[in-house]
Coordinates of C-alpha atoms and ligand atoms in Angstrom, one line a residue:
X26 CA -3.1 -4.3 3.3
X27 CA -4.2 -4.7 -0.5
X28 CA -7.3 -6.2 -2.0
X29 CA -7.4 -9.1 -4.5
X30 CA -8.8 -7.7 -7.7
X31 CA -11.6 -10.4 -7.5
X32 CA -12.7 -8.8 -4.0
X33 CA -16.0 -6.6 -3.9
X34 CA -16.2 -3.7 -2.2
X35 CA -18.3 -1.8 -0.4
X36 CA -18.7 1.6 1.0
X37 CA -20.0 1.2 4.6
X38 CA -23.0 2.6 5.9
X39 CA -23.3 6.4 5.1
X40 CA -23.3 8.6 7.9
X41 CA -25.6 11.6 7.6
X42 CA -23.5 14.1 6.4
X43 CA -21.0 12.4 3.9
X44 CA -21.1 12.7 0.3
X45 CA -20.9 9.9 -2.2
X46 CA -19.8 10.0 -6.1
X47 CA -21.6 6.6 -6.9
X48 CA -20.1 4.1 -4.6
X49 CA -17.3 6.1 -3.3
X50 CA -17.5 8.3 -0.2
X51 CA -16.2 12.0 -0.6
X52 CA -14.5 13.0 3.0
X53 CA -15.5 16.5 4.3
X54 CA -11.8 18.4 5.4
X55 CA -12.7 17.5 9.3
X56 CA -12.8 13.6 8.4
X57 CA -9.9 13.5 6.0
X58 CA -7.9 15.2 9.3
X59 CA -9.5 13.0 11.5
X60 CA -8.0 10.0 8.9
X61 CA -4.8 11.7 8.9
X62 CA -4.5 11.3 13.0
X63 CA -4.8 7.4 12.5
X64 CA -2.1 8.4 9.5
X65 CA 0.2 9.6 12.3
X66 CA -0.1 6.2 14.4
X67 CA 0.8 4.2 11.4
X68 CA 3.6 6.7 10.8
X69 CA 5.1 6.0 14.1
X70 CA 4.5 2.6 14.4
X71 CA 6.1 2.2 10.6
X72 CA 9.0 4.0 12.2
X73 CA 9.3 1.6 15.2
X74 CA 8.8 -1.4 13.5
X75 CA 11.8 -0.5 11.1
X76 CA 14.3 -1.0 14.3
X77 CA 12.9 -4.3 14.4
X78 CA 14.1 -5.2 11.3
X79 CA 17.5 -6.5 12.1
X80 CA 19.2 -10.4 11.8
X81 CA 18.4 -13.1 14.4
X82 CA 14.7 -11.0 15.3
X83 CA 11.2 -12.5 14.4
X84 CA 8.2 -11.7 12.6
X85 CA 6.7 -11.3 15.9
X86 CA 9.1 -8.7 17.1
X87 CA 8.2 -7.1 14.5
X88 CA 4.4 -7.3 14.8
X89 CA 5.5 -6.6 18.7
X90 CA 7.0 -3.5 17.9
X91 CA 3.9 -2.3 16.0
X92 CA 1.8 -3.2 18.6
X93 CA 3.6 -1.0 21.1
X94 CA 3.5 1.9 18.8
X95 CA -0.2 1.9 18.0
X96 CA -1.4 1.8 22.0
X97 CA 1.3 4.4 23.1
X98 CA -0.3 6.8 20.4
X99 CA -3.6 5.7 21.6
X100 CA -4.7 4.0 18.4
X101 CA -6.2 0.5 17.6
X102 CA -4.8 -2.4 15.5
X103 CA -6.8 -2.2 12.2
X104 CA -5.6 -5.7 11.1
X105 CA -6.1 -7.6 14.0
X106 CA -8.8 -10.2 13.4
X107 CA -9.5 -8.6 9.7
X108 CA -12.0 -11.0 8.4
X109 CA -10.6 -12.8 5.7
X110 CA -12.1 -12.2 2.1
X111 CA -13.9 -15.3 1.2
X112 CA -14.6 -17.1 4.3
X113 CA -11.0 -18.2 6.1
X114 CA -9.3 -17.5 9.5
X115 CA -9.3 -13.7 10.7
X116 CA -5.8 -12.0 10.3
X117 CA -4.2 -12.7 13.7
X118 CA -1.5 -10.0 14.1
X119 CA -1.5 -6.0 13.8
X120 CA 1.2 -5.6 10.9
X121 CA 1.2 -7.9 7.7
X122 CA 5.1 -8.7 8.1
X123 CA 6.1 -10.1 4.3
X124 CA 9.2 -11.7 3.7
X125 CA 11.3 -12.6 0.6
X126 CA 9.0 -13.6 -1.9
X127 CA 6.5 -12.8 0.3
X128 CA 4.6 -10.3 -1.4
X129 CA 1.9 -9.0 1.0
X130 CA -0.4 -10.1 4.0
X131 CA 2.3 -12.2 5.8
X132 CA 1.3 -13.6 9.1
X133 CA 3.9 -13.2 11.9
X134 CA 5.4 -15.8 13.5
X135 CA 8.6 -17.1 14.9
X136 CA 10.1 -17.0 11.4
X137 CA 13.8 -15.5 11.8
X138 CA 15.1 -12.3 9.8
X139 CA 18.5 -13.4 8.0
X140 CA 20.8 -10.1 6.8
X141 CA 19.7 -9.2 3.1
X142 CA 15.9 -10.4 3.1
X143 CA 13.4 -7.9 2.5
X144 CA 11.2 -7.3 5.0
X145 CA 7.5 -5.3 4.0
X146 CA 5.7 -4.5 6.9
X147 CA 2.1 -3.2 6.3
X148 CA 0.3 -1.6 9.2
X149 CA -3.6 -0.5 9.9
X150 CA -4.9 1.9 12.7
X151 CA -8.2 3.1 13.9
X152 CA -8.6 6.4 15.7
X153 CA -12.1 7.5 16.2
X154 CA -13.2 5.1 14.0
X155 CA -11.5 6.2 11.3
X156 CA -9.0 4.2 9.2
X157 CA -5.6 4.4 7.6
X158 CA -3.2 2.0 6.0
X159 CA 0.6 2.2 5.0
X160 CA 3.5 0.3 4.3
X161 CA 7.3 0.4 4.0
X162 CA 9.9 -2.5 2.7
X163 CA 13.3 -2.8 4.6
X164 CA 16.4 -5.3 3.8
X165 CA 17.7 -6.7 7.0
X166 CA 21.0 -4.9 7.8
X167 CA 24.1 -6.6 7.0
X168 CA 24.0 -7.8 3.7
X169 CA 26.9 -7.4 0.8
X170 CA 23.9 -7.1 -1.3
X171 CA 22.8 -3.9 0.6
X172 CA 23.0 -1.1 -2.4
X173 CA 21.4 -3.1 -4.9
X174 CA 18.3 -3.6 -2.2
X175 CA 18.1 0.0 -1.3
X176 CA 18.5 1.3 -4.8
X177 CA 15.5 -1.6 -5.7
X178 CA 13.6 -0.2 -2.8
X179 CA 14.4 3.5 -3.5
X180 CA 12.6 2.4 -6.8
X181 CA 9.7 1.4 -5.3
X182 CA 8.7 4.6 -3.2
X183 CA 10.2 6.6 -7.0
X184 CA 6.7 4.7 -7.8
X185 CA 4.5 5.4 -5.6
X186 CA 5.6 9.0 -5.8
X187 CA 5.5 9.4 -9.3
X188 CA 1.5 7.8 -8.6
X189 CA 0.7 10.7 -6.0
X190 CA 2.0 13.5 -7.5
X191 CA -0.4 13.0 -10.0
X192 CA -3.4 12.8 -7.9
X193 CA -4.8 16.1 -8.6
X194 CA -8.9 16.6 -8.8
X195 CA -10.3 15.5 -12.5
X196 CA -7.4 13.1 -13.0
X197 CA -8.3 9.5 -14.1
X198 CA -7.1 6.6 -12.1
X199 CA -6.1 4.7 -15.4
X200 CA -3.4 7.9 -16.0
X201 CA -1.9 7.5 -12.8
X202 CA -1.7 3.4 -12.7
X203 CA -0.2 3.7 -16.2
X204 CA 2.3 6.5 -14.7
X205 CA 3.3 4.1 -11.9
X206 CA 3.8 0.7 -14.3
X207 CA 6.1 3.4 -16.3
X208 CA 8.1 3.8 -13.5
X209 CA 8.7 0.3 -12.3
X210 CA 8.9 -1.3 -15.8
X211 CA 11.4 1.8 -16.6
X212 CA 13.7 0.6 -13.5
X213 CA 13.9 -2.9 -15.2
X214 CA 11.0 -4.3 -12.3
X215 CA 7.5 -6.1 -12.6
X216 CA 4.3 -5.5 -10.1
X217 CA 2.6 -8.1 -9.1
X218 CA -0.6 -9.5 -10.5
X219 CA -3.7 -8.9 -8.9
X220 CA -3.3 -7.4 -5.6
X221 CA -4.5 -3.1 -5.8
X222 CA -4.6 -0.1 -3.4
X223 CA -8.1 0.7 -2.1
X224 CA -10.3 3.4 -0.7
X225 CA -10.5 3.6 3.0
X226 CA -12.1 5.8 5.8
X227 CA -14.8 4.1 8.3
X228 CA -13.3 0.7 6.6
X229 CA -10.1 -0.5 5.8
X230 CA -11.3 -1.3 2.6
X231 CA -13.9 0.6 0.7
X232 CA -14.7 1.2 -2.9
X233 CA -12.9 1.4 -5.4
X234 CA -10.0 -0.5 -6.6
X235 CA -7.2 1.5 -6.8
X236 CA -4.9 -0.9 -9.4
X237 CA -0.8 0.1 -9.7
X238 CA -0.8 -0.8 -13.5
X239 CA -3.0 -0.8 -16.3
X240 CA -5.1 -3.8 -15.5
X241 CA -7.4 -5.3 -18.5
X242 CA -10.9 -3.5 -18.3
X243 CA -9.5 -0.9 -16.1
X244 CA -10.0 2.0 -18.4
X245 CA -12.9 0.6 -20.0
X246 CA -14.7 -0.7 -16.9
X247 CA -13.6 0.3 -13.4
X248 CA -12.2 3.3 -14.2
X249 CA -13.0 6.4 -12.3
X250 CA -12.2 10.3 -11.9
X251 CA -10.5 12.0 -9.1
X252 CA -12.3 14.0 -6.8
X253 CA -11.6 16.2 -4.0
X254 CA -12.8 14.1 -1.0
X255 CA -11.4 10.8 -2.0
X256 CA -9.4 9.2 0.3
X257 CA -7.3 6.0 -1.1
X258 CA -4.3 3.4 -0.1
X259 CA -2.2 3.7 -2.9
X260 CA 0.6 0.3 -2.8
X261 CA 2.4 -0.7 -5.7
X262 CA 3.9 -4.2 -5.5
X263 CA 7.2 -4.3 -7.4
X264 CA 9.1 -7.6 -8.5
X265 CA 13.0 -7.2 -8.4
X266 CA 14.3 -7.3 -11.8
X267 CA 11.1 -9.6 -13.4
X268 CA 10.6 -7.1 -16.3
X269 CA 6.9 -5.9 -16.6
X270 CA 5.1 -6.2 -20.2
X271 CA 2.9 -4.1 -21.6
X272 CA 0.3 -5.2 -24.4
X273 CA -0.5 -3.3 -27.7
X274 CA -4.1 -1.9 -25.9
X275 CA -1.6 -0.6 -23.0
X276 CA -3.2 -2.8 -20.4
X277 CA 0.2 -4.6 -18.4
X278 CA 0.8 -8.0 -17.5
X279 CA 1.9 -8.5 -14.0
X280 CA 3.8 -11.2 -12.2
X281 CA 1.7 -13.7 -10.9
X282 CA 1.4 -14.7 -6.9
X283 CA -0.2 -17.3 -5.2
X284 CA -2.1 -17.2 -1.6
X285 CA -0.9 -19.7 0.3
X286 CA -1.9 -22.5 3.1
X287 CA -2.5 -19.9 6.0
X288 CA -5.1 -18.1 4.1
X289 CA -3.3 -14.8 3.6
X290 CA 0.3 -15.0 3.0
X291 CA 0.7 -13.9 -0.9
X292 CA 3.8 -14.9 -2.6
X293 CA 5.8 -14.7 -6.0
X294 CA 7.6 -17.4 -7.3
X295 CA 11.0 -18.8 -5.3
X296 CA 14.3 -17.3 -5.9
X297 CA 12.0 -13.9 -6.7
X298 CA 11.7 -10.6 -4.4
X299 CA 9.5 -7.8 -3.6
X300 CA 9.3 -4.5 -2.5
X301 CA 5.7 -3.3 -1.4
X302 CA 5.2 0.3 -0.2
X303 CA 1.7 2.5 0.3
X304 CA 0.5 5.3 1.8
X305 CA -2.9 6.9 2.8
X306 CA -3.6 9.8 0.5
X307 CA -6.4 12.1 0.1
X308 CA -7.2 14.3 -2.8
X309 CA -7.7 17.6 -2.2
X310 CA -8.7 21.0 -3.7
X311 CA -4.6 21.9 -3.6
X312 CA -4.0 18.3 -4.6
X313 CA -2.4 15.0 -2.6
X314 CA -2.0 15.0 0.9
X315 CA -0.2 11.9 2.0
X316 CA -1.9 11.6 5.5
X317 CA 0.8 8.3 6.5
X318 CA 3.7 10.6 5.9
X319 CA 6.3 9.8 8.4
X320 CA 8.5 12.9 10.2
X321 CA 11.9 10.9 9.5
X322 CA 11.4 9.8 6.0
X323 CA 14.9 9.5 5.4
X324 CA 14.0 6.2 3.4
X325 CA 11.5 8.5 0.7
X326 CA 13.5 11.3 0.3
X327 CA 15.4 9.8 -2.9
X328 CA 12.3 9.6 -4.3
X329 CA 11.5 13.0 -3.5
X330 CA 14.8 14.7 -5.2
X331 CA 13.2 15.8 -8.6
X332 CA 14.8 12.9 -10.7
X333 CA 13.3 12.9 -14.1
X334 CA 10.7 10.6 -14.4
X335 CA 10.1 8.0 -17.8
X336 CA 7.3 8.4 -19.7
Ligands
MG16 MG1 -3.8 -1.1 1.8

């Protein structure tokens, strides 16, 4: 789950122990492994819900599936009843099931999957009261179309990659959102406008905003440095084939998307797709340590191989 750029955040309240670096909360090594074991249920019920995915099922299977996966490993739903942001109806399901141009925060329902759609399915947990957040995108089996969507979503996790590997203590956050719009707007792709990773721990959101491209004012304004401690959701939001452009001051433009009547459901333009994918990361002394990484991650390997990276 992502947070509108307009959305305040907040750390919650300290606890007596925990460090701060002004509004963001520095995680001792016993709570970023207690994050981690919420990391595992969203692993597993990622890796569930991906079976799910298939032609003829629903958003609710898939929402069903997650369910299923976060009580057998003994973990809550983070997103059911999520208040929502400025004042409208709590989310209502425990995965954000997106579809199409459905960018992020999709409600299910009784919508049904058709081969070639992509499907991103975004999934909270709470174990001990501590959160974690990650997502994956999937095309519905079946499709002619079916290399061009992998090879689009292979592109997506090459982003978010290329965005953690650089997550190293005394690295600025505008370095490694400008490394991840490289990427994307390299592969021919835009990001969507206005929707950003986040910290999380007690909450599923927490300070800061953790943008995916060089927003305006984020160097000069909301900018911050790494530190070991720091847990975020990193999710970049890519736009198949809607080229991503970059000003003279280096800040990008991003494709616009528009909430619609439920509330929540945030979409791109008709006739557009998207492929979201994130992952729980905390920065370390040793650097990143994804703490949603899933033990069949056949999908991210590509991403993985060492291909030379733009920029
Ligand atoms: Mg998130």
């Amino acid at each position: 789950m992502g947070v509108h750029s307009a959305q305040s955040l907040t750390a919650p309240p300290r606890s007596p122990r925990e460090e701060r670096h002004g509004s963001i909360a520095l995680r001792s090594s016993e709570d970023v492994a207690a994050i981690e074991r919420a990391g595992a249920a969203v692993a597993a019920a990622l890796e569930l819900a991906e079976f799910a995915v298939r032609a003829g099922a629903t958003t609710l299977d898939v929402d069903a599936a997650v369910r299923t996966a976060l009580a057998a490993a003994g973990a809550e739903p983070a997103f059911v009843n999520y208040p929502h942001p400025t004042g409208g109806p709590a989310f209502p399901a425990a995965a954000c099931v997106s579809v199409g141009n459905e960018v992020v925060h999709g409600v299910p329902a009784a919508r049904t999957l058709r081969a070639g759609e992509l499907v991103s399915i975004d999934v909270g947990a709470r174990v001990g009261g501590w959160c974690a957040d990650a997502a994956v995108t999937v095309a519905v089996p079946g499709s002619s179309d079916a290399a061009a969507l992998e090879a689009f979503i292979a592109d997506a996790w090459e982003t978010l990659h290329a965005g953690i590997a650089l997550m190293q203590p005394g690295q600025r956050w505008s370095d490694i959102a400008d490394r991840m719009q490289r990427v994307a707007f390299g592969r021919g792709h835009g990001m969507v406008e206005g929707w950003h990773g986040h910290g999380i721990g007690r909450a599923v959101h927490e300070s800061p905003q953790a943008p995916s491209m060089v927003t305006t004012g984020l160097r000069t304004d909301r900018d911050f440095t790494l530190l070991p401690g720091m847990v975020l959701a990193v999710e970049p939001i890519l736009v198949m084939g809607a080229h991503g452009i970059v000003g003279t001051d280096g800040c990008a433009t991003g494709v616009p998307a528009q909430v619609g009547a439920d509330g929540w459901t945030v979409r791109v333009a008709d006739g557009l797709v998207a492929a979201h994918v994130e992952h729980t990361v905390a920065v370390t002394r040793s650097g990143p340590r994804i703490l949603t990484r899933r033990t069949r991650a056949a999908r991210e390997t590509r991403t993985d191989g060492g291909r030379s990276l733009p920029g």
